[in-house]
Structure formats: structure tokens, C-alpha cells
Coordinates of N, CA, C and O in Angstrom, one line a residue:
M1 N 20.9 -1.6 12.1 CA 20.2 -2.7 11.7 C 19.4 -3.2 13.0 O 19.9 -3.2 14.1
F2 N 18.1 -3.5 12.8 CA 17.3 -4.0 13.9 C 16.8 -5.4 13.7 O 16.6 -5.8 12.5
F3 N 16.6 -6.1 14.7 CA 16.0 -7.5 14.6 C 14.5 -7.4 15.0 O 14.1 -6.7 15.9
V4 N 13.7 -8.1 14.1 CA 12.2 -8.1 14.3 C 11.8 -9.4 14.9 O 12.2 -10.5 14.4
R5 N 11.1 -9.3 16.1 CA 10.6 -10.5 16.7 C 9.3 -10.2 17.4 O 9.3 -9.4 18.3
S6 N 8.3 -10.9 17.0 CA 7.0 -10.6 17.6 C 6.8 -11.4 18.9 O 7.3 -12.5 19.0
A7 N 6.0 -10.9 19.8 CA 5.7 -11.6 21.0 C 4.5 -12.5 20.8 O 4.2 -13.3 21.7
E8 N 3.8 -12.3 19.7 CA 2.6 -13.1 19.5 C 3.0 -14.4 18.9 O 4.0 -14.6 18.2
I9 N 2.1 -15.4 19.1 CA 2.2 -16.7 18.4 C 1.2 -16.7 17.3 O 0.0 -16.8 17.5
V10 N 1.7 -16.6 16.1 CA 0.8 -16.5 14.9 C 0.8 -17.9 14.2 O 1.9 -18.4 13.9
P11 N -0.4 -18.4 13.9 CA -0.5 -19.6 13.1 C -0.2 -19.4 11.6 O -0.3 -18.3 11.1
C12 N -0.1 -20.5 10.9 CA 0.1 -20.4 9.4 C -1.2 -19.8 8.8 O -2.3 -20.2 9.1
P13 N -1.0 -18.7 8.0 CA -2.2 -18.1 7.4 C -2.9 -19.0 6.4 O -4.1 -18.8 6.1
F14 N -2.3 -20.1 6.0 CA -2.9 -21.0 5.0 C -3.7 -22.2 5.7 O -4.8 -22.5 5.3
C15 N -3.0 -22.8 6.7 CA -3.6 -24.0 7.3 C -3.9 -23.9 8.8 O -4.5 -24.8 9.3
G16 N -3.3 -22.9 9.4 CA -3.6 -22.7 10.8 C -2.6 -23.5 11.8 O -2.8 -23.4 13.0
A17 N -1.7 -24.2 11.2 CA -0.8 -25.0 12.0 C 0.3 -24.1 12.6 O 0.5 -23.0 12.2
P18 N 1.0 -24.6 13.6 CA 2.0 -23.7 14.3 C 3.2 -23.5 13.3 O 3.5 -24.3 12.4
L19 N 3.9 -22.3 13.5 CA 5.0 -22.0 12.8 C 6.3 -22.1 13.6 O 6.2 -21.8 14.8
V20 N 7.4 -22.5 13.0 CA 8.6 -22.6 13.7 C 9.7 -21.8 13.0 O 9.7 -21.6 11.8
V21 N 10.6 -21.2 13.8 CA 11.6 -20.3 13.2 C 12.7 -21.2 12.6 O 13.2 -22.2 13.2
V22 N 13.0 -20.9 11.3 CA 14.0 -21.6 10.6 C 15.2 -20.8 10.2 O 16.1 -21.2 9.5
G23 N 15.2 -19.5 10.6 CA 16.3 -18.7 10.2 C 15.9 -17.2 10.2 O 14.8 -16.8 10.6
S24 N 16.7 -16.4 9.6 CA 16.4 -15.0 9.4 C 17.1 -14.5 8.2 O 17.9 -15.2 7.6
R25 N 16.7 -13.3 7.7 CA 17.3 -12.7 6.6 C 17.2 -11.2 6.6 O 16.3 -10.7 7.3
P26 N 18.0 -10.5 5.9 CA 17.9 -9.0 6.0 C 16.8 -8.5 5.0 O 16.5 -9.2 4.0
R27 N 16.2 -7.5 5.4 CA 15.1 -6.8 4.6 C 15.4 -5.3 4.6 O 15.4 -4.7 5.7
S28 N 15.6 -4.7 3.5 CA 15.8 -3.3 3.5 C 14.6 -2.6 2.9 O 13.8 -3.2 2.2
W29 N 14.4 -1.4 3.3 CA 13.3 -0.5 2.8 C 13.8 0.9 2.8 O 14.8 1.3 3.4
Y30 N 13.0 1.7 2.1 CA 13.2 3.1 2.0 C 12.2 3.9 2.8 O 11.0 3.6 2.8
Q31 N 12.7 4.9 3.6 CA 11.9 5.7 4.4 C 11.4 6.9 3.5 O 12.0 7.1 2.4
S32 N 10.5 7.7 3.9 CA 9.9 8.8 3.1 C 11.0 9.8 2.7 O 10.9 10.5 1.7
S33 N 12.0 9.9 3.5 CA 13.1 10.8 3.3 C 14.1 10.3 2.1 O 14.9 11.0 1.7
G34 N 13.9 9.0 1.8 CA 14.8 8.4 0.8 C 15.9 7.6 1.4 O 16.7 6.9 0.7
E35 N 16.0 7.7 2.7 CA 17.1 7.0 3.4 C 16.8 5.5 3.5 O 15.6 5.1 3.7
R36 N 17.8 4.7 3.3 CA 17.6 3.2 3.3 C 17.9 2.7 4.7 O 18.9 3.1 5.3
A37 N 17.0 1.8 5.1 CA 17.2 1.2 6.4 C 17.1 -0.3 6.3 O 16.6 -0.8 5.3
K38 N 17.7 -1.0 7.3 CA 17.7 -2.5 7.2 C 17.1 -3.1 8.5 O 17.3 -2.6 9.6
L39 N 16.4 -4.2 8.3 CA 15.9 -5.0 9.4 C 16.4 -6.5 9.2 O 16.6 -6.9 8.1
I40 N 16.4 -7.2 10.3 CA 16.6 -8.6 10.2 C 15.3 -9.2 10.6 O 14.8 -9.0 11.7
I41 N 14.6 -9.9 9.6 CA 13.3 -10.5 9.9 C 13.4 -12.0 10.0 O 14.3 -12.7 9.3
R42 N 12.6 -12.6 10.8 CA 12.6 -14.1 10.9 C 11.9 -14.8 9.8 O 10.9 -14.3 9.3
R43 N 12.4 -15.9 9.4 CA 11.8 -16.8 8.5 C 11.1 -17.9 9.3 O 11.7 -18.5 10.2
L44 N 9.8 -18.1 9.0 CA 9.0 -19.1 9.8 C 8.5 -20.2 8.8 O 8.1 -19.9 7.7
R45 N 8.6 -21.4 9.2 CA 8.1 -22.5 8.4 C 6.9 -23.2 9.1 O 6.9 -23.5 10.3
C46 N 5.9 -23.5 8.3 CA 4.7 -24.2 8.8 C 5.0 -25.6 9.1 O 5.6 -26.3 8.2
E47 N 4.6 -26.1 10.2 CA 4.9 -27.5 10.5 C 4.1 -28.5 9.7 O 4.4 -29.7 9.5
L48 N 2.9 -28.0 9.2 CA 2.0 -28.9 8.5 C 2.2 -28.8 7.0 O 2.5 -29.8 6.3
C49 N 2.1 -27.6 6.4 CA 2.2 -27.5 5.0 C 3.6 -27.1 4.5 O 3.8 -27.0 3.3
A50 N 4.5 -26.9 5.4 CA 5.9 -26.6 5.1 C 6.1 -25.3 4.3 O 7.2 -25.1 3.7
R51 N 5.2 -24.4 4.2 CA 5.4 -23.1 3.6 C 6.2 -22.2 4.4 O 6.2 -22.2 5.7
I52 N 7.0 -21.3 3.8 CA 7.8 -20.4 4.5 C 7.1 -19.0 4.5 O 6.6 -18.6 3.5
H53 N 7.2 -18.4 5.7 CA 6.6 -17.1 5.9 C 7.6 -16.2 6.5 O 8.5 -16.7 7.2
H54 N 7.5 -14.9 6.3 CA 8.4 -13.9 6.9 C 7.6 -13.0 7.8 O 6.5 -12.6 7.5
E55 N 8.2 -12.8 9.0 CA 7.5 -12.0 10.0 C 7.9 -10.5 9.8 O 9.0 -10.1 10.1
L56 N 6.9 -9.8 9.2 CA 7.1 -8.4 8.9 C 6.5 -7.5 10.0 O 5.4 -7.7 10.5
P57 N 7.2 -6.4 10.4 CA 6.6 -5.5 11.3 C 5.6 -4.6 10.6 O 5.5 -4.6 9.3
D58 N 4.7 -4.0 11.3 CA 3.6 -3.2 10.7 C 4.1 -2.0 10.0 O 3.3 -1.3 9.2
L59 N 5.4 -1.6 10.1 CA 5.8 -0.4 9.3 C 6.1 -0.8 7.9 O 6.4 0.1 7.0
L60 N 6.1 -2.1 7.5 CA 6.4 -2.5 6.2 C 5.1 -3.1 5.5 O 4.3 -3.6 6.2
V61 N 5.1 -3.0 4.2 CA 4.0 -3.5 3.4 C 4.6 -4.7 2.6 O 5.7 -4.5 2.0
P62 N 4.0 -5.9 2.6 CA 4.6 -7.0 1.9 C 4.8 -6.6 0.4 O 4.0 -6.0 -0.2
Y63 N 5.9 -7.0 -0.1 CA 6.3 -6.8 -1.5 C 6.6 -5.4 -1.9 O 6.7 -5.1 -3.1
K64 N 6.6 -4.5 -1.0 CA 6.9 -3.1 -1.3 C 8.2 -2.7 -0.7 O 8.6 -3.2 0.4
R65 N 9.0 -1.8 -1.3 CA 10.3 -1.4 -0.8 C 10.3 -0.1 0.0 O 11.3 0.3 0.5
Y66 N 9.1 0.6 0.1 CA 9.0 1.8 0.9 C 8.2 1.4 2.1 O 7.4 0.5 2.1
D67 N 8.3 2.2 3.2 CA 7.6 2.0 4.4 C 6.1 2.3 4.2 O 5.7 3.0 3.3
A68 N 5.3 1.8 5.1 CA 3.9 2.0 5.0 C 3.5 3.4 5.2 O 2.5 3.9 4.5
E69 N 4.2 4.2 6.0 CA 3.9 5.6 6.1 C 4.1 6.4 4.8 O 3.3 7.2 4.5
S70 N 5.1 6.0 4.0 CA 5.3 6.7 2.7 C 4.1 6.4 1.8 O 3.6 7.2 1.1
I71 N 3.8 5.1 1.7 CA 2.7 4.7 0.8 C 1.4 5.3 1.2 O 0.6 5.8 0.4
E72 N 1.1 5.3 2.5 CA -0.1 5.9 3.1 C -0.2 7.4 2.8 O -1.2 7.9 2.4
G73 N 1.0 8.0 2.9 CA 1.0 9.5 2.6 C 0.7 9.8 1.2 O 0.0 10.8 0.9
V74 N 1.1 9.0 0.2 CA 0.8 9.2 -1.2 C -0.7 8.9 -1.5 O -1.3 9.6 -2.3
L75 N -1.3 8.0 -0.7 CA -2.7 7.6 -1.0 C -3.7 8.5 -0.2 O -4.9 8.5 -0.5
S76 N -3.2 9.3 0.7 CA -4.1 10.1 1.5 C -4.5 11.4 0.8 O -3.9 11.8 -0.2
E77 N -5.5 12.0 1.3 CA -6.0 13.3 0.7 C -5.8 14.4 1.8 O -6.4 14.2 2.8
P78 N -5.1 15.4 1.5 CA -4.3 15.6 0.4 C -3.0 14.8 0.4 O -2.5 14.5 1.5
A79 N -2.6 14.4 -0.7 CA -1.4 13.5 -0.8 C -0.1 14.3 -0.4 O 0.0 15.5 -0.7
R80 N 0.7 13.5 0.3 CA 2.0 14.1 0.7 C 2.9 14.2 -0.6 O 2.9 13.3 -1.4
T81 N 3.6 15.3 -0.7 CA 4.5 15.5 -1.8 C 6.0 15.4 -1.5 O 6.8 15.6 -2.3
D82 N 6.3 15.1 -0.2 CA 7.7 15.1 0.2 C 8.3 13.7 0.3 O 9.3 13.4 0.9
I83 N 7.6 12.7 -0.4 CA 8.1 11.3 -0.5 C 9.2 11.3 -1.5 O 9.0 11.7 -2.7
A84 N 10.4 10.7 -1.2 CA 11.5 10.6 -2.1 C 11.3 9.4 -3.0 O 12.0 8.4 -2.7
A85 N 10.5 9.5 -3.9 CA 10.2 8.4 -4.9 C 9.9 9.0 -6.2 O 9.4 10.1 -6.3
D86 N 10.1 8.2 -7.3 CA 9.8 8.6 -8.7 C 8.3 8.8 -8.8 O 7.5 8.0 -8.2
E87 N 7.9 9.6 -9.8 CA 6.5 9.7 -10.1 C 5.9 8.4 -10.6 O 4.7 8.1 -10.3
S88 N 6.7 7.6 -11.3 CA 6.1 6.3 -11.8 C 5.9 5.4 -10.6 O 4.9 4.6 -10.6
T89 N 6.7 5.5 -9.6 CA 6.5 4.6 -8.4 C 5.2 5.1 -7.7 O 4.4 4.2 -7.3
L90 N 5.0 6.4 -7.5 CA 3.8 6.9 -6.9 C 2.6 6.4 -7.7 O 1.6 6.0 -7.1
L91 N 2.6 6.5 -9.0 CA 1.5 6.1 -9.8 C 1.2 4.6 -9.6 O 0.1 4.1 -9.5
R92 N 2.3 3.8 -9.6 CA 2.1 2.3 -9.4 C 1.5 2.0 -8.0 O 0.7 1.1 -7.9
W93 N 1.9 2.8 -7.0 CA 1.2 2.6 -5.7 C -0.2 2.8 -5.8 O -1.0 2.1 -5.2
K94 N -0.6 3.9 -6.5 CA -2.1 4.3 -6.6 C -2.8 3.2 -7.3 O -3.9 2.8 -6.9
L95 N -2.2 2.7 -8.4 CA -2.9 1.7 -9.2 C -3.0 0.4 -8.4 O -4.0 -0.4 -8.5
W96 N -1.9 0.0 -7.7 CA -1.9 -1.2 -6.9 C -3.0 -1.1 -5.8 O -3.7 -2.1 -5.6
F97 N -3.1 0.1 -5.2 CA -4.1 0.2 -4.1 C -5.5 0.1 -4.7 O -6.4 -0.5 -4.1
L98 N -5.8 0.7 -5.8 CA -7.1 0.6 -6.4 C -7.5 -0.9 -6.7 O -8.6 -1.3 -6.6
T99 N -6.5 -1.7 -7.1 CA -6.7 -3.1 -7.4 C -6.9 -3.8 -6.1 O -7.8 -4.6 -5.9
W100 N -6.1 -3.5 -5.1 CA -6.1 -4.2 -3.8 C -7.4 -3.9 -3.0 O -8.0 -4.8 -2.4
I101 N -7.9 -2.7 -3.1 CA -9.1 -2.3 -2.4 C -10.3 -3.1 -2.8 O -11.2 -3.5 -2.0
V102 N -10.4 -3.5 -4.1 CA -11.5 -4.3 -4.6 C -11.4 -5.7 -3.9 O -12.4 -6.3 -3.5
Y103 N -10.2 -6.2 -3.9 CA -10.0 -7.5 -3.2 C -10.3 -7.5 -1.8 O -11.0 -8.4 -1.2
A104 N -9.9 -6.4 -1.1 CA -10.1 -6.3 0.4 C -11.6 -6.2 0.6 O -12.1 -6.8 1.6
Q105 N -12.4 -5.5 -0.2 CA -13.8 -5.4 0.0 C -14.5 -6.7 -0.1 O -15.4 -7.1 0.6
G106 N -14.0 -7.5 -1.1 CA -14.6 -8.8 -1.3 C -14.3 -9.7 -0.1 O -15.2 -10.5 0.3
C107 N -13.1 -9.6 0.4 CA -12.7 -10.5 1.6 C -13.6 -10.1 2.8 O -14.1 -10.9 3.5
L108 N -13.7 -8.8 3.0 CA -14.5 -8.3 4.1 C -16.0 -8.7 4.0 O -16.7 -9.1 5.0
Q109 N -16.5 -8.6 2.8 CA -17.9 -9.0 2.5 C -18.1 -10.5 2.8 O -19.1 -10.9 3.4
S110 N -17.1 -11.3 2.3 CA -17.2 -12.7 2.5 C -17.2 -13.1 4.0 O -17.9 -13.9 4.5
I111 N -16.3 -12.4 4.8 CA -16.2 -12.7 6.2 C -17.5 -12.3 6.9 O -18.0 -13.0 7.8
A112 N -18.0 -11.1 6.5 CA -19.3 -10.6 7.2 C -20.4 -11.6 6.9 O -21.2 -11.9 7.8
T113 N -20.5 -12.1 5.7 CA -21.5 -13.0 5.3 C -21.4 -14.4 6.0 O -22.3 -14.9 6.6
R114 N -20.1 -14.9 6.0 CA -19.9 -16.2 6.7 C -20.2 -16.2 8.2 O -20.7 -17.1 8.7
F115 N -19.8 -15.1 8.9 CA -20.0 -15.0 10.3 C -21.2 -14.2 10.7 O -21.4 -13.9 11.9
N116 N -22.1 -13.9 9.7 CA -23.3 -13.2 10.0 C -23.1 -11.9 10.8 O -23.8 -11.7 11.8
L117 N -22.1 -11.1 10.4 CA -21.8 -9.9 11.0 C -22.6 -8.7 10.4 O -22.9 -8.7 9.2
P118 N -23.0 -7.8 11.3 CA -23.8 -6.6 10.7 C -22.8 -5.7 9.9 O -21.7 -5.4 10.3
V119 N -23.3 -5.4 8.8 CA -22.6 -4.4 7.9 C -23.5 -3.3 7.6 O -24.7 -3.4 7.2
E120 N -23.0 -2.1 7.8 CA -23.8 -0.9 7.6 C -24.0 -0.6 6.1 O -23.1 -0.5 5.3
N121 N -25.2 -0.6 5.7 CA -25.6 -0.3 4.3 C -26.1 1.1 4.2 O -27.0 1.5 4.9
S122 N -25.4 1.9 3.4 CA -25.7 3.3 3.3 C -26.2 3.6 1.8 O -25.7 3.0 0.9
S123 N -27.2 4.5 1.7 CA -27.7 4.8 0.4 C -26.8 5.9 -0.2 O -27.0 6.2 -1.4
V124 N -25.9 6.5 0.6 CA -25.0 7.5 0.1 C -23.8 6.9 -0.4 O -23.2 6.1 0.2
R125 N -23.4 7.3 -1.6 CA -22.2 6.7 -2.2 C -21.0 7.3 -1.5 O -20.9 8.5 -1.2
P126 N -20.0 6.4 -1.2 CA -18.8 6.9 -0.5 C -18.0 7.9 -1.4 O -18.0 7.8 -2.6
Q127 N -17.4 8.9 -0.7 CA -16.6 9.9 -1.3 C -15.3 9.4 -1.8 O -14.8 9.9 -2.8
S128 N -14.7 8.5 -1.2 CA -13.4 8.0 -1.5 C -13.4 6.5 -1.5 O -14.3 5.8 -1.0
V129 N -12.3 5.9 -2.1 CA -12.2 4.4 -2.1 C -12.2 3.9 -0.7 O -12.8 2.9 -0.4
L130 N -11.4 4.5 0.2 CA -11.3 4.0 1.5 C -12.6 4.1 2.3 O -12.8 3.3 3.2
Q131 N -13.4 5.1 2.0 CA -14.6 5.3 2.8 C -15.6 4.1 2.6 O -16.4 3.8 3.4
S132 N -15.4 3.4 1.4 CA -16.2 2.2 1.2 C -15.9 1.1 2.1 O -16.7 0.2 2.4
L133 N -14.7 1.1 2.7 CA -14.3 0.1 3.7 C -14.9 0.4 5.0 O -15.1 -0.5 5.9
G134 N -15.3 1.7 5.3 CA -15.9 2.1 6.5 C -17.1 1.3 7.0 O -17.3 1.1 8.1
R135 N -17.9 0.9 6.0 CA -19.1 0.1 6.4 C -18.7 -1.3 7.0 O -19.5 -1.9 7.7
F136 N -17.5 -1.7 6.7 CA -17.1 -3.0 7.3 C -16.3 -2.8 8.6 O -16.4 -3.6 9.5
V137 N -15.5 -1.8 8.7 CA -14.5 -1.7 9.8 C -14.8 -0.5 10.7 O -14.1 -0.4 11.7
G138 N -15.8 0.3 10.4 CA -16.1 1.4 11.4 C -16.3 2.7 10.6 O -16.2 2.8 9.4
T139 N -16.5 3.7 11.4 CA -16.9 5.0 10.9 C -15.8 6.1 11.1 O -16.1 7.2 11.3
A140 N -14.5 5.6 11.2 CA -13.4 6.6 11.4 C -13.4 7.5 10.2 O -13.8 7.2 9.1
D141 N -12.8 8.7 10.4 CA -12.6 9.7 9.4 C -11.6 9.2 8.4 O -10.4 9.3 8.6
L142 N -12.1 8.6 7.3 CA -11.2 8.1 6.2 C -11.1 9.1 5.1 O -12.1 9.3 4.4
K143 N -10.0 9.7 4.9 CA -9.9 10.7 3.8 C -8.9 10.3 2.7 O -8.4 11.1 2.0
M144 N -8.6 9.0 2.6 CA -7.7 8.6 1.5 C -8.6 8.3 0.3 O -9.7 8.0 0.3
S145 N -7.9 8.5 -0.9 CA -8.7 8.2 -2.1 C -8.1 7.0 -2.8 O -7.1 6.5 -2.5

């Protein structure tokens, strides 16, 4: 079991006020091998709006029980086939991602418009779902679908 504690001071994602530690709780997840691991994550409460937030490390995806590496492996091209998860779980991840990517593109477009940031407009249609994000975040080799 590991304890998660960030060195950064992160404000409330809703109102921007400071967060204070109010406790901790266990969080378990599955690795791509199928092995279950546990972390102790901090519970943070906003001083202004009183909402509770959990401090997750970047190896976890919020509301998912598998690590980010497993989910990324399933979504990449070619997809990894050594993930210890049911086919129905893999399909749900793909459907979740297709829904999420539309939301993410909208958020990035809104941010770019609000802050008058340059966005690369290409006349070539992206080959994959993730390549469409490249115009907002850069031109890295994105081969996920």
C-alpha cells in the first residue's frame, strides 16, 4: 500500500479557493496484469464551496478501476491484447473514450477561443480520434483511435 501526496498546491477546480486535507481513504485499482493494488489517497475539502475532492496520481483515471496504462493500451493502435479485463470492459472503455473526446475537443476549443490562442486548422481530415486533438495540443505522433 502506498500513500499519495502531491507537492503541488492545487486550487479547487470549481471555484479556485484553497483546499485543505480532511482525511484519506483507500483506493484500489487493477494493473494490466490483473493484479490488484491499493493506494491511500487524500481527501481535500474546498474552504469556500465545501466540495470534497480526491487527490489522484496520474497513473489512475477518475471513476475507472484499471490504471491509465491499461486503458491507454486498449485505445492505442495497434491495441494491446494482454490486458486482463473482460471484452465488455474493453468495449465500454472505447465507447467512454469516444464520448469523452467530443467533450474534450469542446473544452479545448472554448479555451482557445476565450484566450485567443492559435489553433492549427488543417484541410486534411484526422486519421484517428486522438489526432483531432493534435490541432489543440501539438503535433506529437498520436496513433490512438
